[in-house]
PDB file of C-alpha atoms in Angstrom:
ATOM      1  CA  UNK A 298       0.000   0.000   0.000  1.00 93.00           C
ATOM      2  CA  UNK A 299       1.166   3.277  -0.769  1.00 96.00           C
ATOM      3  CA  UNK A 300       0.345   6.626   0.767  1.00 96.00           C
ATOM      4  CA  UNK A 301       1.423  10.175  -0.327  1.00 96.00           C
ATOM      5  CA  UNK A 302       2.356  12.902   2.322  1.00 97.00           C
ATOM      6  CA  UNK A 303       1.738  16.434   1.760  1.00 96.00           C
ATOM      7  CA  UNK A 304       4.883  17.643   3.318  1.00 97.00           C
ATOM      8  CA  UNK A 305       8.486  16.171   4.319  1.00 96.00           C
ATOM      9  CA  UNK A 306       7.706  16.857   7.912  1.00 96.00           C
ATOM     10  CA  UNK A 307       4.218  14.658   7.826  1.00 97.00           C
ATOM     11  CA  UNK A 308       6.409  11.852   6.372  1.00 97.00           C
ATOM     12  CA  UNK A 309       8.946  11.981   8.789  1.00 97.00           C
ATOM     13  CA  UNK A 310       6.761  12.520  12.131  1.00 97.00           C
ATOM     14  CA  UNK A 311       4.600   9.436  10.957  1.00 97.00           C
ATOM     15  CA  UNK A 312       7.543   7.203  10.558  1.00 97.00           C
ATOM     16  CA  UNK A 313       9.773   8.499  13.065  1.00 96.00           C
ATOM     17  CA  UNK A 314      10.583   5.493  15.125  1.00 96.00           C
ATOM     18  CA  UNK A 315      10.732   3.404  12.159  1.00 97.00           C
ATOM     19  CA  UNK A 316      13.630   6.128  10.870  1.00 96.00           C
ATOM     20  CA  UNK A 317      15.207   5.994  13.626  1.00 93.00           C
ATOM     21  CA  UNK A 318      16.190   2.238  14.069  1.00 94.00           C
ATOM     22  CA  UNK A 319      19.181   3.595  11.932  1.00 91.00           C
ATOM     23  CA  UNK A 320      19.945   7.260  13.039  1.00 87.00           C
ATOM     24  CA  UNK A 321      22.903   7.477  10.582  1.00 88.00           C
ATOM     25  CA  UNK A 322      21.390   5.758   7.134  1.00 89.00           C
ATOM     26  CA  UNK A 323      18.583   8.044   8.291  1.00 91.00           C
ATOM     27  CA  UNK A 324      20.492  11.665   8.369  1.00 86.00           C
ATOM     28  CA  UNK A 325      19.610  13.409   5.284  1.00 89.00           C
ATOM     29  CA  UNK A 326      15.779  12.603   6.101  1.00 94.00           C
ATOM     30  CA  UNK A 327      16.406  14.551   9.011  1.00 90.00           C
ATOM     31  CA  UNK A 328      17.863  17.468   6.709  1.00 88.00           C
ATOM     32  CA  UNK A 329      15.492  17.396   4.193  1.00 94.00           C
ATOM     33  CA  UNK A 330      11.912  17.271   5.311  1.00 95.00           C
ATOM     34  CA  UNK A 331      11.457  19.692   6.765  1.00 95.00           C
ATOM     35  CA  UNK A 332      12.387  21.683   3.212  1.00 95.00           C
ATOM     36  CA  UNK A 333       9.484  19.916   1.909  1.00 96.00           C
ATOM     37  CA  UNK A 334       6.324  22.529   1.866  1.00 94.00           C
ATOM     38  CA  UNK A 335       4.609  21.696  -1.315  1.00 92.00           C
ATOM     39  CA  UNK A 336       4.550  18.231  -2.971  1.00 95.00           C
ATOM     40  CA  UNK A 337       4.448  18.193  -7.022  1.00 96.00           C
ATOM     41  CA  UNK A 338       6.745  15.818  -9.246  1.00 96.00           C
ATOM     42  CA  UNK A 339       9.786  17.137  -9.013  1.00 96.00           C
ATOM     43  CA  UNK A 340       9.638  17.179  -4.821  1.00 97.00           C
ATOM     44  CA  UNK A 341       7.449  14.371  -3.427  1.00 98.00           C
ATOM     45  CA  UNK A 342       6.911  12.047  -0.272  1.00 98.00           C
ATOM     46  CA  UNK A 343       5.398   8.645   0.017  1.00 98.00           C
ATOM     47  CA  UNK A 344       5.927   5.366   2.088  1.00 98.00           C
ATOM     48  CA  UNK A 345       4.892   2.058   0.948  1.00 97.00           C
ATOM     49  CA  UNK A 346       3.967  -0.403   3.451  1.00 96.00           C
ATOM     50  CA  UNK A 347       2.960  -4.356   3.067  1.00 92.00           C
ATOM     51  CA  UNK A 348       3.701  -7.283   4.710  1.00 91.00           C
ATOM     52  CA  UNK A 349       6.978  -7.383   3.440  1.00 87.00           C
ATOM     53  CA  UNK A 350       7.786  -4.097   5.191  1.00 96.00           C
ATOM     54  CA  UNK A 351       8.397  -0.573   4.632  1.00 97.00           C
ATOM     55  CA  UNK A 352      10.228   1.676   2.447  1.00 98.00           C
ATOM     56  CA  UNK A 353       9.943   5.534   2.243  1.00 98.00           C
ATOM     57  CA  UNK A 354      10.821   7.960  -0.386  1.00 98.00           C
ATOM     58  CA  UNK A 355      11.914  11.659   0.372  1.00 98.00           C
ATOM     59  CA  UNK A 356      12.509  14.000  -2.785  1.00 98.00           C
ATOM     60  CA  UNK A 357      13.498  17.860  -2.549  1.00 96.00           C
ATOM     61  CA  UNK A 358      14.517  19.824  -5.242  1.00 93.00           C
ATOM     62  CA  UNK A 359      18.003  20.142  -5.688  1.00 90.00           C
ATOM     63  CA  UNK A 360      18.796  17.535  -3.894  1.00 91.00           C
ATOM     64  CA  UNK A 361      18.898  13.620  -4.268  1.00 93.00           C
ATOM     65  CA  UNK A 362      15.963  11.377  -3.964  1.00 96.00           C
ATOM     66  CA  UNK A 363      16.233   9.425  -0.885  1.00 98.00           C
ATOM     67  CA  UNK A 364      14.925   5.740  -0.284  1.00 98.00           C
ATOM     68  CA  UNK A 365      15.328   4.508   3.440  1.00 98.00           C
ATOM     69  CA  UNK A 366      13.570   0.543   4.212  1.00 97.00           C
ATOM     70  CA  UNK A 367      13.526  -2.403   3.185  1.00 96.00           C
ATOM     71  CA  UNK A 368      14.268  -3.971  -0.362  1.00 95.00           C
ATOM     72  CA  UNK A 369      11.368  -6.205  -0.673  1.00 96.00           C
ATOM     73  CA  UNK A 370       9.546  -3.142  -1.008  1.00 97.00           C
ATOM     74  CA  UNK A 371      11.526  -1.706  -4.168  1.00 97.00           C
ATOM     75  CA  UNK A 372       8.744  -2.942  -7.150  1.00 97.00           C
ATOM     76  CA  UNK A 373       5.776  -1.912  -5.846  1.00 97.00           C
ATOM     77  CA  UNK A 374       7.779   1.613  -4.723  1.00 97.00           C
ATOM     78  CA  UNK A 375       9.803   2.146  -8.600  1.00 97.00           C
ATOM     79  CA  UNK A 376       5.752   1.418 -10.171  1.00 97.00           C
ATOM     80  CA  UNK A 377       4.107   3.685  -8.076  1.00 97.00           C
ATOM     81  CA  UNK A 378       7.294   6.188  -8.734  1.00 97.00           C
ATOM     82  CA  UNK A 379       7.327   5.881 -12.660  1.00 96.00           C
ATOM     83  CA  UNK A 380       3.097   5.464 -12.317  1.00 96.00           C
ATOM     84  CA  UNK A 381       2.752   9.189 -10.805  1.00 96.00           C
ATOM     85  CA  UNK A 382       5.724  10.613 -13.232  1.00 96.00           C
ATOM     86  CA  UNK A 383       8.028  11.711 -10.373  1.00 97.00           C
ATOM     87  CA  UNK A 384      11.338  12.824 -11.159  1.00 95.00           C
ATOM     88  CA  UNK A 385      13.904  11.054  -9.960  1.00 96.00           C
ATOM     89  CA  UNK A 386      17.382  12.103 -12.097  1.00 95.00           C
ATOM     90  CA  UNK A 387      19.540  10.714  -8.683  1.00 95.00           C
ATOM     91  CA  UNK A 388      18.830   8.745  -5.477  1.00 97.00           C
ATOM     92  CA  UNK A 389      20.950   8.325  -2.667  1.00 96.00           C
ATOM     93  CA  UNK A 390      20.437   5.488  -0.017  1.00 96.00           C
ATOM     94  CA  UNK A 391      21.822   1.908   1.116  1.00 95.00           C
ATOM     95  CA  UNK A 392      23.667   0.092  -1.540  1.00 94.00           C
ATOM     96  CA  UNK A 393      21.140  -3.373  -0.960  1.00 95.00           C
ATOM     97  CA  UNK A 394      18.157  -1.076  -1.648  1.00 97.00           C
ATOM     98  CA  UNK A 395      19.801   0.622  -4.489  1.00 97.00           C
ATOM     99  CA  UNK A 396      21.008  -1.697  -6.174  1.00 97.00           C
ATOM    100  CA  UNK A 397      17.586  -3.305  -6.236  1.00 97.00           C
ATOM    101  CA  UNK A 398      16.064   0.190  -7.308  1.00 98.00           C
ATOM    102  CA  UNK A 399      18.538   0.163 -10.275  1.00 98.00           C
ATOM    103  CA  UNK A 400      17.709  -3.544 -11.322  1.00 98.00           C
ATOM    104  CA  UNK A 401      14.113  -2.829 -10.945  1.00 97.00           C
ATOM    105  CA  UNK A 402      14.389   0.223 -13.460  1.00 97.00           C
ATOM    106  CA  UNK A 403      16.264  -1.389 -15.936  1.00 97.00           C
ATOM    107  CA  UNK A 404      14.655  -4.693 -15.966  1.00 97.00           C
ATOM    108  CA  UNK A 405      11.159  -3.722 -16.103  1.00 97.00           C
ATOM    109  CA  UNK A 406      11.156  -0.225 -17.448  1.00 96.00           C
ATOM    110  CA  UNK A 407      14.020   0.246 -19.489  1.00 95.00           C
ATOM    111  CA  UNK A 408      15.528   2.813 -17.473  1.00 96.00           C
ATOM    112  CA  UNK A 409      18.985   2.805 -17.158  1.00 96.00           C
ATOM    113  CA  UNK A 410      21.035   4.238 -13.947  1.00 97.00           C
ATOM    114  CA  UNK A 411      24.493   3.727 -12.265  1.00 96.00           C
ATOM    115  CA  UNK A 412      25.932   4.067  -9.275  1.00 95.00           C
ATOM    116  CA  UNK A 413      28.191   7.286  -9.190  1.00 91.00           C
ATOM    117  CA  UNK A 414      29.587   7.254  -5.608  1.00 88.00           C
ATOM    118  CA  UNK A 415      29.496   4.460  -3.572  1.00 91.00           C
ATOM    119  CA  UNK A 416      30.338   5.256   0.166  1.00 91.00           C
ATOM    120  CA  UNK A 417      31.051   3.343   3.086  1.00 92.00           C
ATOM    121  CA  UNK A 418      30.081   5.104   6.624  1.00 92.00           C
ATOM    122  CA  UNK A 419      32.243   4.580   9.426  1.00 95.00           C
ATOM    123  CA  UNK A 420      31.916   5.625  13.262  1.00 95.00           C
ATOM    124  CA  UNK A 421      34.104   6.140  15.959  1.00 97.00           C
ATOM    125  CA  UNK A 422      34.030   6.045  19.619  1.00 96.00           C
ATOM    126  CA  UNK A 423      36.882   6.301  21.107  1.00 96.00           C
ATOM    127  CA  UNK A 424      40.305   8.268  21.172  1.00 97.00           C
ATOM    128  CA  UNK A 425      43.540   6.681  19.716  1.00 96.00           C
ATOM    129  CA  UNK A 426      46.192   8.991  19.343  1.00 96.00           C
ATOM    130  CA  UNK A 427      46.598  12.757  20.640  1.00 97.00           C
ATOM    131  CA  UNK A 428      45.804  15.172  18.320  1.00 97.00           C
ATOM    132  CA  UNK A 429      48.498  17.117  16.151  1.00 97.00           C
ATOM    133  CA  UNK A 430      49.561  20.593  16.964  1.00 96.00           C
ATOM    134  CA  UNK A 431      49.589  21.286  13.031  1.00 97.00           C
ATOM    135  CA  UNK A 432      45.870  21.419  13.330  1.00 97.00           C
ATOM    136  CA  UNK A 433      44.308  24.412  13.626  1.00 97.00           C
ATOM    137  CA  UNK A 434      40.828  26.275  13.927  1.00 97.00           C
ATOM    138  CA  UNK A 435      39.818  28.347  10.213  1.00 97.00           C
ATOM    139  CA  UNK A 436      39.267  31.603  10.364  1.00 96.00           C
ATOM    140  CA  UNK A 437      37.728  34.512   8.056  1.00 97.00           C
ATOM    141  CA  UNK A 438      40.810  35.228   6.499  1.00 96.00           C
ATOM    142  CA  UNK A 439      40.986  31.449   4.801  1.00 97.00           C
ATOM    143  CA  UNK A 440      37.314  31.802   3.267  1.00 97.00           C
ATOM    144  CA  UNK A 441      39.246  32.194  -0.365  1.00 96.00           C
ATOM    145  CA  UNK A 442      41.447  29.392   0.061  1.00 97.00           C
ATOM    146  CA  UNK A 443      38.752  27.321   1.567  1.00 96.00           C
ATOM    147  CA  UNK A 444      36.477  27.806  -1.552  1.00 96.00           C
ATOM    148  CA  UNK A 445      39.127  27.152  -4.088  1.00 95.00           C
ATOM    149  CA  UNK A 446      40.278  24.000  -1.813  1.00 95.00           C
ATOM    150  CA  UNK A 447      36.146  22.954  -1.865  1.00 94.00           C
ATOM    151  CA  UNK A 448      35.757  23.505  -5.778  1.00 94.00           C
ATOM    152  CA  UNK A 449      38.697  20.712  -6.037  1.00 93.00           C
ATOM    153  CA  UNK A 450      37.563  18.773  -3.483  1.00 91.00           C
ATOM    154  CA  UNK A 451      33.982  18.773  -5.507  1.00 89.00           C
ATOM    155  CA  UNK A 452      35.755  18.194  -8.774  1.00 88.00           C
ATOM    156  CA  UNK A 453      38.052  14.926  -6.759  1.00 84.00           C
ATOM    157  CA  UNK A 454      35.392  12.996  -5.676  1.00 78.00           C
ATOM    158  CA  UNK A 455      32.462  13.354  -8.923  1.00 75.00           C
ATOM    159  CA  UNK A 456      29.861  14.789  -6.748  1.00 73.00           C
ATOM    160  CA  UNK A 457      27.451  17.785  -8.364  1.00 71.00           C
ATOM    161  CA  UNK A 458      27.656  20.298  -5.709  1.00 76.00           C
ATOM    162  CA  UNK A 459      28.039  23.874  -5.984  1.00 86.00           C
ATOM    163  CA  UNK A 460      30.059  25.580  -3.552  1.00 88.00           C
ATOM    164  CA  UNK A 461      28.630  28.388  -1.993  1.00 90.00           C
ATOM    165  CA  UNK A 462      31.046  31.146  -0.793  1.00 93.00           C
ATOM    166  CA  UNK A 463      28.222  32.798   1.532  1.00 93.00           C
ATOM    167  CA  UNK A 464      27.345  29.221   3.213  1.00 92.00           C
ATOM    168  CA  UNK A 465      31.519  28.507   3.312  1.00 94.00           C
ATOM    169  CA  UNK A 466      31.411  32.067   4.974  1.00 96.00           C
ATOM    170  CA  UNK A 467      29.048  31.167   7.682  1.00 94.00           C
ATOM    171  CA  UNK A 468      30.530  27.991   8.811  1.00 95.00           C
ATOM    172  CA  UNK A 469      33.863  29.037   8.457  1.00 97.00           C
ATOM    173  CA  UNK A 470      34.492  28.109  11.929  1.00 96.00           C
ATOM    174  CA  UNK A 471      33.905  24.867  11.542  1.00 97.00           C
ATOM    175  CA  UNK A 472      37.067  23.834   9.364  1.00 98.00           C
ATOM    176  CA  UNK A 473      39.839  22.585  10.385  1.00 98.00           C
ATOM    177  CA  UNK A 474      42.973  23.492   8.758  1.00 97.00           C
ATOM    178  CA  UNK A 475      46.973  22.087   8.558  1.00 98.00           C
ATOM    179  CA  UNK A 476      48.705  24.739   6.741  1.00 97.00           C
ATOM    180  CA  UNK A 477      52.590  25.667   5.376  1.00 94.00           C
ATOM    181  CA  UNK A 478      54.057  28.807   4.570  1.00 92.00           C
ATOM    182  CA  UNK A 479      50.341  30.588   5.567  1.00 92.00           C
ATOM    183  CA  UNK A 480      49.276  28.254   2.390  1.00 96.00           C
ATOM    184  CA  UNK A 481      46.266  25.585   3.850  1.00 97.00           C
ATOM    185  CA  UNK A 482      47.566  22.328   2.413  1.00 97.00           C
ATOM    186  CA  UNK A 483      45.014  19.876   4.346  1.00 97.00           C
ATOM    187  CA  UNK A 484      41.677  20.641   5.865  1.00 97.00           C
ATOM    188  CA  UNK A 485      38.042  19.018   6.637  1.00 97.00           C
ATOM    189  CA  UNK A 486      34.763  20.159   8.414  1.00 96.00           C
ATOM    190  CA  UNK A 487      32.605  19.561  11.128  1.00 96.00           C
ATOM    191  CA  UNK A 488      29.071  18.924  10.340  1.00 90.00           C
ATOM    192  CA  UNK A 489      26.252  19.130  13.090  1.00 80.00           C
ATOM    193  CA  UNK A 490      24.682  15.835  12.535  1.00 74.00           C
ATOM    194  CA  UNK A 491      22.858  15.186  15.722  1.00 76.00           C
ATOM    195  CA  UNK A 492      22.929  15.426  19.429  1.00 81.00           C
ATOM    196  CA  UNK A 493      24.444  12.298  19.355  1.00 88.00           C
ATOM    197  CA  UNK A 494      27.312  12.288  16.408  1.00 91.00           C
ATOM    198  CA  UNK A 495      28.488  15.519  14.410  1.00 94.00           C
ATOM    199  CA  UNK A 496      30.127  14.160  11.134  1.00 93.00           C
ATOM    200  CA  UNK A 497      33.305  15.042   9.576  1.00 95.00           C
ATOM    201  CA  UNK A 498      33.109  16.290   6.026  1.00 93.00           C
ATOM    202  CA  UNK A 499      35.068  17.539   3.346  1.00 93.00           C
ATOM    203  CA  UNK A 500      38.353  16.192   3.814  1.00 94.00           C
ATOM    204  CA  UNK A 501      41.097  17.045   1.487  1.00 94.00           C
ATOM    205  CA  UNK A 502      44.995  17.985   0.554  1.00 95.00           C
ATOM    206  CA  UNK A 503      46.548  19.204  -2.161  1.00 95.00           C
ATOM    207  CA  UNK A 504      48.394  16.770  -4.307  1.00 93.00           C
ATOM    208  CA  UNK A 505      51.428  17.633  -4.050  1.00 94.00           C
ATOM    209  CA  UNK A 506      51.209  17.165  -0.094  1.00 95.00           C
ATOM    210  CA  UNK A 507      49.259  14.010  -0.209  1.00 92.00           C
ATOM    211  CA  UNK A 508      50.755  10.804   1.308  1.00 91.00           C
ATOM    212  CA  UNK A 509      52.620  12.457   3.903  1.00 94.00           C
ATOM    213  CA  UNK A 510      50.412  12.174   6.437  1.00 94.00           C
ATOM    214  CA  UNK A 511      48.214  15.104   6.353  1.00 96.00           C
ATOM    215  CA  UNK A 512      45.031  14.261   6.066  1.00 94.00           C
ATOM    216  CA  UNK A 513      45.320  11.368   8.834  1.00 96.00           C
ATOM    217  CA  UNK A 514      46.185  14.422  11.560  1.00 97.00           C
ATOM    218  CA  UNK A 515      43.817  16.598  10.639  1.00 97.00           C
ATOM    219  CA  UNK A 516      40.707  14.197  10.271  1.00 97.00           C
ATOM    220  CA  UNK A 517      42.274  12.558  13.827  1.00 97.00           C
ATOM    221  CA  UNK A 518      42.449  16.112  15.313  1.00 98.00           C
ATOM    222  CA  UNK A 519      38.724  16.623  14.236  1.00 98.00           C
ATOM    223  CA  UNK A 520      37.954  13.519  15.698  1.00 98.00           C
ATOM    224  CA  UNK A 521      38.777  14.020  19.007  1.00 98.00           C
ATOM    225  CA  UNK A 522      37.609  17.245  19.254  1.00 97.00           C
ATOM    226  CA  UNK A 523      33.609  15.823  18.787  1.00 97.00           C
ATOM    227  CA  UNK A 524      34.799  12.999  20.922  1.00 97.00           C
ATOM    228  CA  UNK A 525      35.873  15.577  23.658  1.00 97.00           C
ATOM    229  CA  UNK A 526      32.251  16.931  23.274  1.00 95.00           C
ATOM    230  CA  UNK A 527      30.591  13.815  24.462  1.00 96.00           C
ATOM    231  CA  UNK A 528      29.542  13.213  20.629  1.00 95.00           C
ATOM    232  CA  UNK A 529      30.849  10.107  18.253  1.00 95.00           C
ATOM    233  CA  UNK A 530      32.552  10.843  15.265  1.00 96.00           C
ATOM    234  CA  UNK A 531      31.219  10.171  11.974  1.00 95.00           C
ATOM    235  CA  UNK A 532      32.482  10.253   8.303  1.00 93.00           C
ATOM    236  CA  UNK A 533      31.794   9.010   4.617  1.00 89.00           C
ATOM    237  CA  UNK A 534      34.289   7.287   2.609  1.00 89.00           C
ATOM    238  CA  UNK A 535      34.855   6.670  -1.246  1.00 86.00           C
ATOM    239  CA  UNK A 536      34.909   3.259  -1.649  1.00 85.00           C
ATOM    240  CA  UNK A 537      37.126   3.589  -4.355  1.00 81.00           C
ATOM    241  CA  UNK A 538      39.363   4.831  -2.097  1.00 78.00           C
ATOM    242  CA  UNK A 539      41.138   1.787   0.212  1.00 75.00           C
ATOM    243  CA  UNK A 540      43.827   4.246   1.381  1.00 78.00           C
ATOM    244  CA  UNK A 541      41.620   6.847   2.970  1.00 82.00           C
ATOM    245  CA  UNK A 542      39.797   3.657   4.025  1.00 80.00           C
ATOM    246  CA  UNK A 543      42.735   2.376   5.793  1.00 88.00           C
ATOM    247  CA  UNK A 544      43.887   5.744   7.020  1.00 90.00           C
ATOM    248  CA  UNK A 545      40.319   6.292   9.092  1.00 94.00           C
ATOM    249  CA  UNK A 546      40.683   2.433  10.315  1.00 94.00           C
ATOM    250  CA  UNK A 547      44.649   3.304  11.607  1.00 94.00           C
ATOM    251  CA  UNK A 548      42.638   6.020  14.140  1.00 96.00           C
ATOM    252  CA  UNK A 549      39.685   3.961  14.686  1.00 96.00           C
ATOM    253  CA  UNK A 550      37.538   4.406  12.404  1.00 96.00           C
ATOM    254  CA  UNK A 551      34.593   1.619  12.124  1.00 95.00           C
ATOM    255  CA  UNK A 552      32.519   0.725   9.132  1.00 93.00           C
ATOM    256  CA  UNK A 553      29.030   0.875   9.851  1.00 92.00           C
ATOM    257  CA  UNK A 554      27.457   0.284   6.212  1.00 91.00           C
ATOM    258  CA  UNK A 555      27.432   1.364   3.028  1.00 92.00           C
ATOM    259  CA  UNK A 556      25.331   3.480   1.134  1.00 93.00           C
ATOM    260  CA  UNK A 557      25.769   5.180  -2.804  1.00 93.00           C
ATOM    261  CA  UNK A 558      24.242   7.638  -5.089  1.00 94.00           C
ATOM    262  CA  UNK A 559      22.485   6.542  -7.976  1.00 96.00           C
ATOM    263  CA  UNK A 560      22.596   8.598 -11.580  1.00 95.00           C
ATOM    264  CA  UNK A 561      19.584   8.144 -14.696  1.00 95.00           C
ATOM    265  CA  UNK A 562      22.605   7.559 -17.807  1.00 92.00           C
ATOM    266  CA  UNK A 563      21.864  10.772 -20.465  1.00 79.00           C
ATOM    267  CA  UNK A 564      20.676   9.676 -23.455  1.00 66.00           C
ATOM    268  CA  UNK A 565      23.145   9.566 -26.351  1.00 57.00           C
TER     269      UNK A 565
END
């Protein structure tokens, strides 16, 4: 069965305890309903229930389509989805349920997708190793730096943000910087998650500094700063990235699950 909601917040109050059985997989939820006023096909909310469980769907214009539930759900969701003529250019949500999504649209409707990023989300509790002195606190004097470092960091990992210099500007705080020569050469970014975890985001060096170690003490450093707040720290991980994998395991780092964004292909 399959019922609409006529805002993000209605979906998320009336599934609330089922969302939060997995706070993390569950985040961006969290962000985006409430941004969802006014449903049409472009921005949308629905939750299919049966006997074989639940899955709900969460879209807001710009961002990705969200799925969060259980697989066995996935044909009846993808009809009702391509049935109503919602857009759906991206979705972002646990690889098991996308991966069925994708299958699902190409085997039965013809629609082809692939998945762009695939992340693995890792956790950790407790403090390994002091933090390094390098390490230190951004502040309005590194906003142009921080942009330019963001617009590569964008361009690194494939994702379609745009980097906003006013946003950058009002979290400035929030970054956490190694630099040389007054030149930042390794940074990342706290990111409010919860009251329980704030995740760390962002993280990146300049290639010409990279393998030397950077990266490990700042993302440590940012570490056990939420750690020292009473907060676990949280982080996503390319999976096509085993070093950076290994790196966040060396400081205790624990994978939780993984999760990926899903892309329609353009038509030749």
């Amino acid at each position: 069965m399959i019922h609409d909601y006529a805002s993000g917040d209605e979906l998320y109050r009336a599934h609330f305890d089922f969302l939060n059985t997995n706070k993390y997989l569950s985040a961006f939820f969290r962000m985006d309903a409430p941004l969802l006023k006014k449903p049409d096909r472009a921005n949308y909310a629905f939750a299919c229930v049966s006997d074989c469980g639940t899955l709900l769907a969460l879209k807001v214009e710009p961002y990705s389509m969200l799925f969060f539930g259980d697989e066995a759900c996935v044909p009846e969701a993808v009809g009702y989805l391509i049935e109503k003529g919602y857009e759906m250019p991206r979705y972002l949500c646990a690889c098991d349920v996308g991966d069925r999504v994708m299958a699902e649209l190409k085997n039965t409707y013809g629609r082809d997708y692939f998945q762009a990023l695939g992340m693995d989300f890792m956790e950790a509790v407790s403090v390994t190793e002091p933090s390094s002195e390098e390490v230190v606190a951004a502040t309005p004097a590194d906003l142009d730096e921080i942009c330019e470092c963001l617009e590569r960091f964008v361009s690194d990992c494939g994702l379609l943000d745009k980097v906003s210099r006013e946003k950058t500007a009002e979290t400035i705080s929030c970054f956490r910087l190694i630099k040389r020569d007054g030149k930042i050469i390794s940074m990342a970014k706290l990111c409010l998650s919860s009251d329980e975890d704030t995740r760390i985001a962002c993280v990146y060096t300049r290639n010409e500094y990279r393998g030397q170690g950077y990266a490990r003490k700042v993302v440590n450093a940012a570490k056990n700063e939420i750690l020292s707040q009473g907060k676990k720290a949280t982080l996503n991980v390319d999976q096509k990235n085993p070093i950076s994998n290994h790196i966040y395991e060396s400081i205790g780092f624990v994978k939780l699950f993984s999760q990926g964004e899903y892309r329609e292909k353009k038509q030749a």
